[in-house]
Short mmCIF file of C-alpha atoms and ligand atoms in Angstrom, two decimals:
data_model
loop_
_atom_site.label_atom_id
_atom_site.label_comp_id
_atom_site.label_asym_id
_atom_site.label_seq_id
_atom_site.Cartn_x
_atom_site.Cartn_y
_atom_site.Cartn_z
CA MET A 1 -0.05 0.12 -0.01
CA ASN A 2 1.30 3.09 -1.27
CA HIS A 3 -0.37 6.24 0.77
CA ASP A 4 0.98 8.70 3.14
CA HIS A 5 -2.35 9.63 4.65
CA ILE A 6 -5.62 7.72 4.83
CA THR A 7 -8.00 10.33 4.30
CA SER A 8 -11.07 8.66 2.16
CA ALA A 9 -12.29 5.23 1.15
CA ARG A 10 -11.95 6.44 -2.27
CA GLN A 11 -8.33 6.39 -2.32
CA LEU A 12 -8.16 2.64 -1.33
CA SER A 13 -7.88 0.10 -4.31
CA ARG A 14 -8.90 -3.47 -3.76
CA SER A 15 -5.08 -4.50 -3.24
CA ASP A 16 -4.53 -1.80 -0.71
CA ILE A 17 -7.79 -3.11 1.30
CA GLU A 18 -6.51 -6.63 0.80
CA THR A 19 -3.02 -5.66 2.14
CA VAL A 20 -4.56 -4.14 5.39
CA LEU A 21 -7.17 -7.19 5.59
CA ASP A 22 -4.43 -9.71 5.39
CA ARG A 23 -2.18 -8.24 7.72
CA ALA A 24 -4.94 -7.72 10.17
CA ALA A 25 -5.77 -11.22 10.01
CA GLU A 26 -2.15 -12.39 10.68
CA ILE A 27 -2.34 -9.80 13.77
CA ALA A 28 -5.43 -11.58 14.89
CA ALA A 29 -3.89 -14.93 14.76
CA ASP A 30 -0.68 -14.26 16.50
CA PRO A 31 -0.98 -10.63 18.48
CA ASP A 32 2.16 -11.33 20.15
CA SER A 33 4.34 -11.23 16.99
CA VAL A 34 3.65 -7.23 16.76
CA ALA A 35 3.48 -6.90 20.37
CA ASN A 36 6.94 -4.32 20.49
CA SER A 37 7.09 -3.85 16.75
CA HIS A 38 6.60 -0.30 17.19
CA GLU A 39 8.08 0.51 20.68
CA GLY A 40 8.33 4.16 21.34
CA ALA A 41 5.77 5.16 18.50
CA LEU A 42 3.69 8.01 19.63
CA LEU A 43 0.18 8.37 17.88
CA GLY A 44 -1.38 12.02 17.97
CA LEU A 45 -4.82 11.89 18.75
CA LEU A 46 -6.82 14.62 17.49
CA PHE A 47 -10.78 14.43 18.32
CA PHE A 48 -12.51 17.68 17.80
CA GLU A 49 -15.76 15.61 18.06
CA PRO A 50 -16.71 13.18 20.84
CA SER A 51 -15.78 9.42 20.09
CA THR A 52 -15.60 6.51 22.38
CA ARG A 53 -14.91 3.27 20.26
CA THR A 54 -12.69 4.90 17.60
CA LYS A 55 -10.76 6.76 19.82
CA MET A 56 -10.35 3.96 22.70
CA SER A 57 -9.82 1.19 19.57
CA PHE A 58 -6.75 3.46 18.10
CA SER A 59 -5.18 3.64 21.81
CA ALA A 60 -5.50 0.15 22.01
CA ALA A 61 -3.96 -0.37 18.56
CA ILE A 62 -1.02 1.75 19.16
CA LYS A 63 -0.63 0.43 22.54
CA ARG A 64 -0.81 -3.43 21.30
CA LEU A 65 2.08 -2.41 18.92
CA GLY A 66 4.22 -1.11 21.86
CA GLY A 67 3.66 2.29 21.29
CA ASP A 68 1.51 5.37 23.32
CA VAL A 69 -0.55 7.97 22.45
CA VAL A 70 -0.43 12.05 22.96
CA ASP A 71 -4.15 12.96 22.97
CA MET A 72 -5.43 16.71 22.47
CA GLY A 73 -8.07 15.82 24.93
CA PRO A 74 -11.72 17.61 24.51
CA VAL A 75 -11.82 20.44 22.30
CA ASP A 76 -13.35 22.67 25.60
CA SER A 77 -9.70 22.49 26.97
CA SER A 78 -7.61 22.84 24.06
CA SER A 79 -5.99 25.73 22.20
CA VAL A 80 -8.93 25.59 19.35
CA LYS A 81 -11.22 27.25 21.81
CA LYS A 82 -8.86 29.94 21.52
CA GLY A 83 -9.61 30.27 17.84
CA GLU A 84 -6.43 28.31 16.51
CA SER A 85 -7.00 26.95 12.81
CA LEU A 86 -6.68 23.12 12.14
CA ALA A 87 -4.03 23.97 9.99
CA ASP A 88 -1.99 25.40 12.83
CA THR A 89 -2.89 22.79 15.21
CA VAL A 90 -1.61 19.77 13.08
CA ARG A 91 1.31 21.54 12.12
CA VAL A 92 2.24 21.75 15.67
CA VAL A 93 1.15 18.36 16.88
CA GLU A 94 3.13 16.51 14.26
CA GLY A 95 6.10 17.57 16.03
CA TYR A 96 4.99 15.56 18.89
CA ALA A 97 3.90 12.34 17.30
CA ASP A 98 4.80 9.74 14.64
CA ALA A 99 1.52 9.62 13.34
CA LEU A 100 -1.88 11.57 13.54
CA VAL A 101 -5.46 10.57 13.97
CA LEU A 102 -8.13 12.96 13.31
CA ARG A 103 -11.79 13.35 13.92
CA HIS A 104 -13.45 16.90 12.82
CA PRO A 105 -16.96 18.02 12.42
CA SER A 106 -16.31 19.59 8.70
CA GLU A 107 -16.20 17.36 5.46
CA GLY A 108 -12.79 17.67 3.95
CA ALA A 109 -10.88 18.58 7.42
CA ALA A 110 -8.61 15.48 7.18
CA LYS A 111 -7.54 16.09 3.53
CA MET A 112 -6.91 19.55 4.13
CA ALA A 113 -4.81 18.69 7.32
CA SER A 114 -2.95 16.00 5.60
CA GLU A 115 -1.79 18.84 3.17
CA PHE A 116 0.00 20.37 6.21
CA VAL A 117 1.93 17.37 7.68
CA ASP A 118 4.59 14.84 6.74
CA VAL A 119 3.83 12.32 9.30
CA PRO A 120 0.94 10.00 8.41
CA LEU A 121 -2.52 11.37 9.18
CA VAL A 122 -5.80 9.01 9.34
CA ASN A 123 -9.27 10.25 9.19
CA ALA A 124 -11.26 8.98 11.92
CA GLY A 125 -14.44 10.78 10.50
CA ASP A 126 -14.90 14.04 9.16
CA GLY A 127 -18.50 15.32 9.38
CA ALA A 128 -20.82 13.56 6.66
CA GLY A 129 -17.73 12.83 4.84
CA GLN A 130 -15.80 9.77 5.25
CA HIS A 131 -14.63 7.21 7.94
CA PRO A 132 -12.14 5.01 5.97
CA THR A 133 -10.94 2.93 9.15
CA GLN A 134 -14.55 1.98 10.03
CA THR A 135 -14.77 0.78 6.43
CA LEU A 136 -11.92 -1.47 6.83
CA LEU A 137 -13.04 -2.98 9.84
CA ASP A 138 -16.31 -3.21 8.29
CA LEU A 139 -14.85 -5.22 5.40
CA TYR A 140 -12.68 -7.46 7.40
CA THR A 141 -15.97 -8.30 9.26
CA ILE A 142 -18.00 -8.98 5.86
CA ARG A 143 -15.04 -11.13 4.72
CA GLU A 144 -14.92 -13.27 7.84
CA SER A 145 -18.36 -13.97 8.03
CA ALA A 146 -19.90 -13.90 4.51
CA GLY A 147 -16.89 -13.11 2.22
CA LEU A 148 -16.46 -10.28 -0.37
CA GLU A 149 -17.12 -12.51 -3.46
CA ASP A 150 -20.71 -12.69 -4.60
CA VAL A 151 -22.32 -11.46 -1.81
CA THR A 152 -25.65 -9.15 -1.35
CA ILE A 153 -25.41 -6.44 1.01
CA GLY A 154 -28.17 -4.55 2.40
CA ILE A 155 -27.28 -0.88 3.87
CA MET A 156 -29.82 0.37 5.80
CA GLY A 157 -30.70 3.53 7.82
CA ASP A 158 -29.56 7.21 7.30
CA LEU A 159 -27.50 7.03 4.20
CA LYS A 160 -27.60 10.70 3.69
CA TYR A 161 -25.44 11.83 6.53
CA GLY A 162 -23.94 8.44 7.42
CA ARG A 163 -20.00 8.68 6.91
CA THR A 164 -19.47 4.97 7.38
CA VAL A 165 -22.06 4.10 5.01
CA HIS A 166 -20.42 6.93 2.33
CA SER A 167 -16.97 5.00 2.91
CA LEU A 168 -18.48 1.49 2.91
CA ALA A 169 -20.42 1.74 -0.33
CA HIS A 170 -17.46 3.08 -2.12
CA ALA A 171 -15.05 0.52 -0.89
CA LEU A 172 -17.27 -2.41 -1.60
CA THR A 173 -17.20 -1.40 -5.37
CA ASN A 174 -13.75 -2.80 -5.42
CA PHE A 175 -15.40 -6.57 -4.88
CA ASN A 176 -18.33 -8.72 -6.45
CA VAL A 177 -20.71 -7.33 -4.27
CA SER A 178 -24.30 -6.31 -5.02
CA GLN A 179 -25.53 -3.46 -2.66
CA HIS A 180 -29.15 -2.33 -1.65
CA PHE A 181 -29.41 1.07 0.00
CA ILE A 182 -32.73 0.89 2.18
CA SER A 183 -33.64 4.39 3.55
CA PRO A 184 -36.56 6.92 4.03
CA ASP A 185 -36.72 9.23 1.06
CA SER A 186 -35.58 12.02 2.76
CA LEU A 187 -32.07 10.15 3.83
CA LYS A 188 -31.46 8.56 0.54
CA LEU A 189 -27.47 8.40 -0.47
CA PRO A 190 -26.34 11.99 -1.42
CA ARG A 191 -25.51 12.66 -5.20
CA LYS A 192 -21.76 12.84 -4.51
CA VAL A 193 -21.75 8.80 -3.55
CA ARG A 194 -24.26 7.87 -6.22
CA TYR A 195 -22.04 9.44 -8.80
CA ASP A 196 -18.75 7.31 -7.53
CA LEU A 197 -20.67 4.17 -7.68
CA HIS A 198 -21.92 4.88 -11.28
CA GLN A 199 -18.45 5.60 -12.11
CA GLU A 200 -17.35 2.29 -10.75
CA GLY A 201 -19.84 0.51 -12.70
CA SER A 202 -22.22 -0.35 -9.98
CA THR A 203 -25.92 -0.23 -10.18
CA VAL A 204 -27.33 1.69 -7.25
CA LYS A 205 -30.55 -0.21 -5.97
CA GLU A 206 -32.47 2.07 -3.60
CA HIS A 207 -35.36 0.86 -1.58
CA THR A 208 -37.90 2.59 0.66
CA ASP A 209 -39.11 -0.83 2.12
CA PHE A 210 -37.08 -3.31 4.10
CA ASP A 211 -39.25 -6.21 4.34
CA PRO A 212 -39.22 -7.35 0.67
CA ILE A 213 -35.41 -6.99 -0.05
CA LEU A 214 -34.85 -8.76 3.27
CA PRO A 215 -34.79 -12.52 2.21
CA SER A 216 -31.94 -11.89 -0.46
CA LEU A 217 -29.35 -10.35 1.83
CA ASP A 218 -26.35 -12.05 3.00
CA VAL A 219 -25.48 -9.12 5.03
CA LEU A 220 -27.49 -6.46 6.71
CA TYR A 221 -25.79 -3.26 7.79
CA VAL A 222 -27.93 -1.16 10.05
CA THR A 223 -27.02 2.35 10.93
CA ARG A 224 -28.83 4.91 13.09
CA ILE A 225 -31.48 7.36 11.90
CA GLN A 226 -31.15 10.49 14.14
CA ARG A 227 -33.62 12.48 16.00
CA GLU A 228 -32.40 15.90 14.51
CA ARG A 229 -32.77 14.87 11.19
CA PHE A 230 -36.37 15.32 11.47
CA PRO A 231 -38.52 18.51 12.05
CA ASP A 232 -40.43 16.90 14.92
CA GLU A 233 -40.64 14.06 17.04
CA SER A 234 -43.77 12.23 15.46
CA GLU A 235 -42.26 12.36 12.09
CA TYR A 236 -39.20 11.04 13.49
CA ARG A 237 -40.89 7.99 15.12
CA LYS A 238 -42.93 7.23 12.32
CA VAL A 239 -40.04 7.12 9.94
CA ALA A 240 -37.38 5.67 11.99
CA GLY A 241 -39.53 3.00 13.51
CA GLU A 242 -39.93 1.58 9.86
CA TYR A 243 -36.35 0.82 9.77
CA GLN A 244 -35.66 -0.77 13.15
CA ILE A 245 -35.46 -4.59 13.38
CA ASP A 246 -35.90 -7.07 16.11
CA ALA A 247 -35.91 -10.89 16.18
CA ASP A 248 -39.39 -11.05 14.81
CA THR A 249 -38.53 -8.86 11.66
CA LEU A 250 -35.67 -11.05 10.77
CA ALA A 251 -38.03 -14.09 10.58
CA SER A 252 -37.85 -14.15 6.69
CA ALA A 253 -34.20 -13.44 6.70
CA ARG A 254 -31.72 -16.38 5.34
CA ASP A 255 -30.26 -18.48 7.95
CA ASP A 256 -26.72 -17.13 7.43
CA LEU A 257 -27.53 -13.45 7.59
CA THR A 258 -24.83 -11.41 9.22
CA VAL A 259 -26.27 -8.05 10.97
CA MET A 260 -23.67 -5.54 11.26
CA HIS A 261 -23.93 -1.87 12.86
CA PRO A 262 -21.10 0.50 13.15
CA LEU A 263 -22.42 1.27 16.84
CA PRO A 264 -23.51 2.65 19.16
CA ARG A 265 -26.73 1.55 18.69
CA VAL A 266 -30.03 3.15 20.34
CA ASP A 267 -33.00 1.14 19.44
CA GLU A 268 -32.68 0.46 15.71
CA ILE A 269 -31.61 -3.26 16.52
CA ALA A 270 -33.54 -4.62 19.56
CA TYR A 271 -31.75 -6.31 22.13
CA ASP A 272 -33.37 -9.49 21.08
CA VAL A 273 -31.33 -10.08 18.16
CA ASP A 274 -28.00 -10.03 20.29
CA GLY A 275 -28.58 -13.57 21.08
CA THR A 276 -29.34 -14.58 17.59
CA ASP A 277 -26.73 -16.13 15.10
CA TYR A 278 -27.25 -13.31 12.90
CA ALA A 279 -25.67 -10.64 15.13
CA ASN A 280 -22.13 -9.60 14.47
CA TYR A 281 -21.77 -6.06 15.56
CA PHE A 282 -19.80 -6.80 18.79
CA GLU A 283 -17.35 -8.90 17.04
CA GLN A 284 -17.28 -6.18 14.21
CA ALA A 285 -16.20 -3.80 17.06
CA HIS A 286 -13.70 -5.96 18.28
CA ASN A 287 -12.33 -6.36 14.92
CA GLY A 288 -11.26 -2.61 14.77
CA VAL A 289 -8.22 -3.10 17.04
CA SER A 290 -6.55 -5.81 14.74
CA VAL A 291 -7.83 -3.88 11.74
CA ARG A 292 -6.19 -0.40 13.10
CA MET A 293 -3.00 -2.19 14.22
CA ALA A 294 -2.46 -3.43 10.83
CA LEU A 295 -3.15 0.14 9.24
CA LEU A 296 -0.79 1.78 11.95
CA ASP A 297 1.74 -1.00 11.33
CA ILE A 298 1.75 -0.37 7.62
CA LEU A 299 1.74 3.37 7.81
CA LEU A 300 4.51 3.66 10.52
CA GLY A 301 6.84 1.45 8.01
CA GLY A 302 6.66 -1.88 9.44
CA GLY A 303 4.08 -3.61 6.89
CA GLN A 304 5.96 -4.25 3.82
CA MET B 1 -15.25 42.07 -38.74
CA THR B 2 -18.04 44.45 -39.33
CA ASP B 3 -18.53 47.89 -37.97
CA GLN B 4 -21.64 46.70 -36.68
CA GLU B 5 -19.81 44.21 -34.53
CA LEU B 6 -17.40 46.47 -33.36
CA ARG B 7 -19.19 48.45 -30.72
CA VAL B 8 -16.31 50.22 -29.08
CA SER B 9 -13.13 51.81 -30.70
CA LYS B 10 -10.51 49.44 -31.55
CA ILE B 11 -7.99 48.62 -29.21
CA GLN B 12 -4.59 48.31 -29.73
CA ARG B 13 -3.30 45.58 -27.49
CA GLY B 14 -5.41 43.20 -25.40
CA THR B 15 -7.86 40.11 -25.48
CA VAL B 16 -11.29 40.03 -26.57
CA ILE B 17 -13.47 37.27 -25.29
CA ASP B 18 -16.24 36.90 -27.96
CA HIS B 19 -19.02 34.24 -28.14
CA ILE B 20 -19.75 34.59 -24.24
CA PRO B 21 -23.62 33.26 -23.73
CA GLY B 22 -25.69 36.29 -23.48
CA GLY B 23 -25.79 37.81 -19.90
CA GLN B 24 -22.66 35.97 -18.80
CA ALA B 25 -20.11 38.94 -19.09
CA LEU B 26 -20.22 39.86 -15.63
CA ASN B 27 -19.69 36.44 -14.56
CA VAL B 28 -16.72 36.28 -16.97
CA LEU B 29 -15.24 39.30 -15.35
CA ALA B 30 -15.73 37.79 -11.97
CA ILE B 31 -14.10 34.60 -12.80
CA LEU B 32 -11.15 36.39 -13.98
CA GLY B 33 -10.85 38.37 -11.14
CA ILE B 34 -11.66 41.80 -12.94
CA ASP B 35 -13.60 44.25 -11.06
CA GLY B 36 -12.29 47.36 -12.39
CA THR B 37 -10.23 48.07 -9.22
CA GLU B 38 -6.93 47.76 -10.70
CA GLY B 39 -7.35 50.11 -13.68
CA ASP B 40 -7.99 47.70 -16.42
CA VAL B 41 -9.85 49.59 -19.43
CA VAL B 42 -12.52 46.78 -19.89
CA SER B 43 -15.57 47.37 -22.38
CA ILE B 44 -18.68 44.74 -22.42
CA GLY B 45 -21.11 44.20 -24.93
CA MET B 46 -24.20 42.46 -23.61
CA ASN B 47 -26.70 40.76 -25.65
CA VAL B 48 -25.20 41.61 -29.10
CA PRO B 49 -27.04 39.74 -31.76
CA SER B 50 -24.96 36.93 -33.11
CA ASP B 51 -25.29 34.30 -35.80
CA ARG B 52 -24.08 31.44 -33.81
CA LEU B 53 -25.42 31.90 -30.50
CA GLY B 54 -28.57 34.45 -30.99
CA ARG B 55 -27.26 36.81 -28.34
CA LYS B 56 -23.77 36.78 -27.20
CA ASP B 57 -21.86 38.91 -24.80
CA VAL B 58 -18.41 40.40 -25.57
CA VAL B 59 -15.58 41.54 -23.07
CA LYS B 60 -12.64 43.14 -24.27
CA VAL B 61 -9.47 44.17 -21.83
CA GLU B 62 -6.89 46.38 -22.77
CA GLY B 63 -3.43 46.17 -22.37
CA ARG B 64 -3.57 42.42 -21.05
CA GLU B 65 -2.99 39.11 -22.67
CA LEU B 66 -4.84 36.63 -20.62
CA SER B 67 -3.35 33.34 -20.12
CA GLN B 68 -4.60 30.00 -21.42
CA SER B 69 -4.93 28.65 -17.87
CA GLU B 70 -6.79 31.86 -16.68
CA LEU B 71 -9.16 31.72 -19.60
CA ASP B 72 -9.67 28.05 -19.54
CA VAL B 73 -11.86 28.41 -16.22
CA LEU B 74 -14.11 30.30 -18.28
CA SER B 75 -15.01 27.33 -20.13
CA LEU B 76 -17.32 26.41 -17.23
CA ILE B 77 -19.76 29.07 -18.12
CA ALA B 78 -18.62 30.02 -21.57
CA PRO B 79 -17.89 26.82 -23.34
CA ASP B 80 -18.06 28.29 -27.01
CA ALA B 81 -16.09 31.41 -25.95
CA SER B 82 -13.29 32.62 -28.48
CA ILE B 83 -10.29 34.31 -26.98
CA ASN B 84 -8.69 36.89 -29.28
CA ILE B 85 -5.34 38.32 -28.63
CA ILE B 86 -4.93 41.84 -30.41
CA ARG B 87 -1.68 43.50 -31.42
CA GLU B 88 -1.48 46.32 -33.13
CA PHE B 89 -5.21 46.62 -33.78
CA GLU B 90 -5.36 43.39 -35.14
CA VAL B 91 -6.67 39.82 -34.26
CA ARG B 92 -3.16 38.04 -33.89
CA GLN B 93 -4.39 34.78 -32.31
CA LYS B 94 -7.68 33.13 -31.83
CA HIS B 95 -8.24 30.07 -29.67
CA ARG B 96 -10.89 28.44 -28.10
CA VAL B 97 -11.16 27.68 -24.34
CA ASP B 98 -10.20 24.17 -23.17
CA ARG B 99 -12.11 22.55 -19.83
CA PRO B 100 -9.21 22.48 -17.16
CA GLU B 101 -8.80 19.37 -14.84
CA ARG B 102 -8.85 21.54 -11.79
CA VAL B 103 -10.35 24.86 -10.84
CA THR B 104 -8.45 26.55 -7.93
CA GLY B 105 -9.77 29.59 -5.73
CA VAL B 106 -12.42 31.01 -8.10
CA LEU B 107 -15.38 29.15 -6.87
CA GLU B 108 -16.98 28.82 -3.37
CA CYS B 109 -17.98 25.10 -2.24
CA PRO B 110 -21.61 25.21 -1.48
CA ASN B 111 -21.54 22.96 1.52
CA HIS B 112 -21.30 24.97 4.43
CA ASN B 113 -20.03 22.06 6.45
CA CYS B 114 -17.09 21.97 4.26
CA ILE B 115 -13.60 22.79 5.41
CA THR B 116 -12.98 25.22 2.97
CA SER B 117 -15.93 27.17 4.45
CA GLU B 118 -14.12 27.58 7.56
CA SER B 119 -11.17 30.12 8.11
CA GLU B 120 -8.57 27.87 7.38
CA PRO B 121 -5.60 28.71 5.20
CA VAL B 122 -6.85 26.88 2.21
CA GLU B 123 -8.13 27.64 -1.22
CA THR B 124 -11.24 25.93 -2.70
CA GLU B 125 -10.54 23.45 -5.44
CA PHE B 126 -12.69 21.68 -7.77
CA GLU B 127 -12.38 18.87 -9.93
CA VAL B 128 -13.77 19.24 -13.30
CA LEU B 129 -16.21 16.46 -14.42
CA ASP B 130 -17.90 15.74 -17.64
CA GLY B 131 -21.11 17.23 -16.23
CA GLY B 132 -20.08 19.68 -13.61
CA ILE B 133 -17.48 20.26 -10.94
CA ARG B 134 -16.39 18.49 -7.50
CA CYS B 135 -15.14 19.89 -4.35
CA VAL B 136 -11.90 17.90 -3.86
CA TYR B 137 -12.16 18.37 -0.17
CA CYS B 138 -15.85 17.41 0.82
CA ASP B 139 -16.68 15.62 -2.58
CA THR B 140 -19.75 18.01 -2.99
CA ILE B 141 -20.96 18.03 -6.84
CA ILE B 142 -21.97 21.23 -8.42
CA ARG B 143 -23.85 20.67 -11.91
CA GLU B 144 -26.30 23.69 -12.19
CA ASN B 145 -25.63 27.18 -12.42
CA ILE B 146 -21.65 27.12 -11.44
CA ALA B 147 -21.48 30.83 -12.03
CA SER B 148 -23.59 31.48 -8.93
CA HIS B 149 -20.57 29.99 -6.99
CA ILE B 150 -18.18 32.47 -8.00
CA TYR B 151 -16.70 34.49 -5.19
CA VAL B 152 -17.70 37.73 -5.02
N1 ATP C 401 -8.57 45.90 -32.60
C1 ATP C 401 -9.69 45.56 -31.91
N2 ATP C 401 -10.17 46.26 -30.80
C2 ATP C 401 -11.49 45.72 -30.40
N3 ATP C 401 -12.09 44.55 -30.73
C3 ATP C 401 -11.71 43.94 -31.92
C4 ATP C 401 -10.46 44.14 -32.54
N4 ATP C 401 -10.12 43.38 -33.66
C5 ATP C 401 -11.17 42.38 -33.45
N5 ATP C 401 -12.15 42.82 -32.48
C6 ATP C 401 -13.13 42.02 -32.08
O1 ATP C 401 -12.68 40.49 -31.67
C7 ATP C 401 -13.69 39.55 -32.30
C8 ATP C 401 -13.16 38.68 -33.08
O2 ATP C 401 -12.51 39.48 -34.53
P1 ATP C 401 -12.39 38.87 -35.82
O3 ATP C 401 -12.12 39.80 -36.89
O4 ATP C 401 -11.81 37.79 -35.71
O5 ATP C 401 -14.06 38.53 -36.28
P2 ATP C 401 -14.98 37.06 -36.65
O6 ATP C 401 -14.32 36.68 -38.02
O7 ATP C 401 -16.43 37.49 -36.59
O8 ATP C 401 -14.31 35.89 -35.53
P3 ATP C 401 -15.19 34.84 -35.39
O9 ATP C 401 -15.25 33.55 -36.39
O10 ATP C 401 -14.56 34.13 -34.18
O11 ATP C 401 -16.54 35.14 -34.99
C9 ATP C 401 -14.79 40.55 -32.59
O12 ATP C 401 -15.79 40.64 -31.50
C10 ATP C 401 -14.28 41.83 -33.01
O13 ATP C 401 -15.27 42.84 -32.88
MG1 MG C 402 -18.13 36.63 -35.37
ZN1 ZN C 403 -16.45 21.39 -0.23
#
C-alpha cells in the first residue's frame, strides 16, 4: 500500500484493502508477533468531536504495537477554543507524534490537514464525509462472516449523512458485491456517493421498504437514524420505526444472514437480536483493534 | 469584422473574449478577478446579436493578454468562448477555451460544512467532471448554475 495518509475510502484500491485485511488477519491470529514492533511510537489523537470506540480502539491498537498516545483531549480545554486553525494545530502536533488520527466535524478536514503535515494522518471521521478505518474493519468483518465475493449486502438507515455508509459503499465497489440501499426518501444516498458508484460501474439499487429485500441479503448493515434529521418528534418516530429490526422482523431472513452496525446503537436493533446467530456487531467492533493495528503498522513502516 | 460588430473603438493591444452566452459577461469578469479596481480598461457588450448564439456577450480587456490557464476556467460558464489576442489593432491569435482539470480559488463550495468554508488557510479546489465540478475536499458535486458559486 502506497499512501502517506488515509483520508477517504475513495483512495483505497482493492489491493490496498486486501493488504490491510491480510495483515489484520495475521495480527489477530498472533498478536504477540507485533507486541513490541513499534516500541516508542507515539500516535497523536486529535478528536474535535466526541468519540468512544474509535478513539479507544486506536489507543488500544498503538499500545498493543508497543507504542503510546498523545491526546489533544476535549476541544473545550484546548487551544482550538482560543481560535487556532486546524492547519496550525496539526502542524504543531505533528512535531509531537509519529502519526496523527483526526476526527473533525467539517467535511474534508482530514484531507486539508494532511496537506499540512509530513507524518501519516488518518481520518477518523470528517462530518458527513468519510470514515475509512471503520470501513476497513467493516470489510474485515464481512470477509470473515460472508466473504467478499458474490455477496448481497443491504445498507440501511441514514444513508445521507452516514459517513460510515459513504465510505463502505465506495469501498465495496472494489469487490463482487451487490449493494442495496434501504432508507426513507429524505435520507437517501447523497449525489456525490451515487456518482462514484455509477463511475465504478455499480448499479445503485435503492429501496424504501425493507421487508421485500430482506430474504435476498447475506449481510444487513444497519445505521442509526438520528432525531435531529427530522422536523418533529412524531415524524421521526414514524419514519425511524420502519427501519428498526428485532428478532421477529428477521424471521424471513436467510439463516446465515450477518447483521452489522457501526455502533453505538440506540433502538434500531432490538436487544433480542443480540442472542441470535445473525448478530455480528460486537465482533465487528472488536475487529477494530486488529484492523487499526494493521493499518498503523503499515503506515508506520513495518508492513512491507 | 463588420463595423456593426465593433461597438467600441478598436483597441491596440489586449484580449477580446467573444461568443460568451448572453448575460454572462459579468460572471466572466468575476471569474477573471477583474472588477475595475486595478485600473484595467474594460468594455463589455451584452446581448449583442450573433448568428451562432442568437445573443452573445463580448468582453474586451485592454493592455492585457490573458493566459490560457486563466481563460480555461471560463469554459465552465462560456464553453463556446473564443479568445482573440489583439496586437497593433489586429487579431493576432484566436483560440478556444479548454476545460481545465482543476479549478482553484475561483469558486466557493456550496457545502457550508466543508472545511473550505471555515477560516482555514486553504483555497477551494474543484475537479472538473463531464457534467459539472466536484469539491476535492468534501466531494460535493455542482452541476447547475456554476456561475452562482463564483467568489464575490
Ligand atoms: N482591434 C480590435 N479592438 C477591439 N475589438 C476587436 C479588435 N479586432 C477585433 N475585435 C473583436 O474581436 C472579435 C473577433 O474578431 P474577428 O475579426 O476575428 O471576427 P470574426 O471573423 O467574426 O471572428 P469569429 O469567427 O471568431 O466570430 C470580434 O468581436 C471583433 O469585434
Ligand atoms: Mg464573429
Ligand atoms: Zn467542499
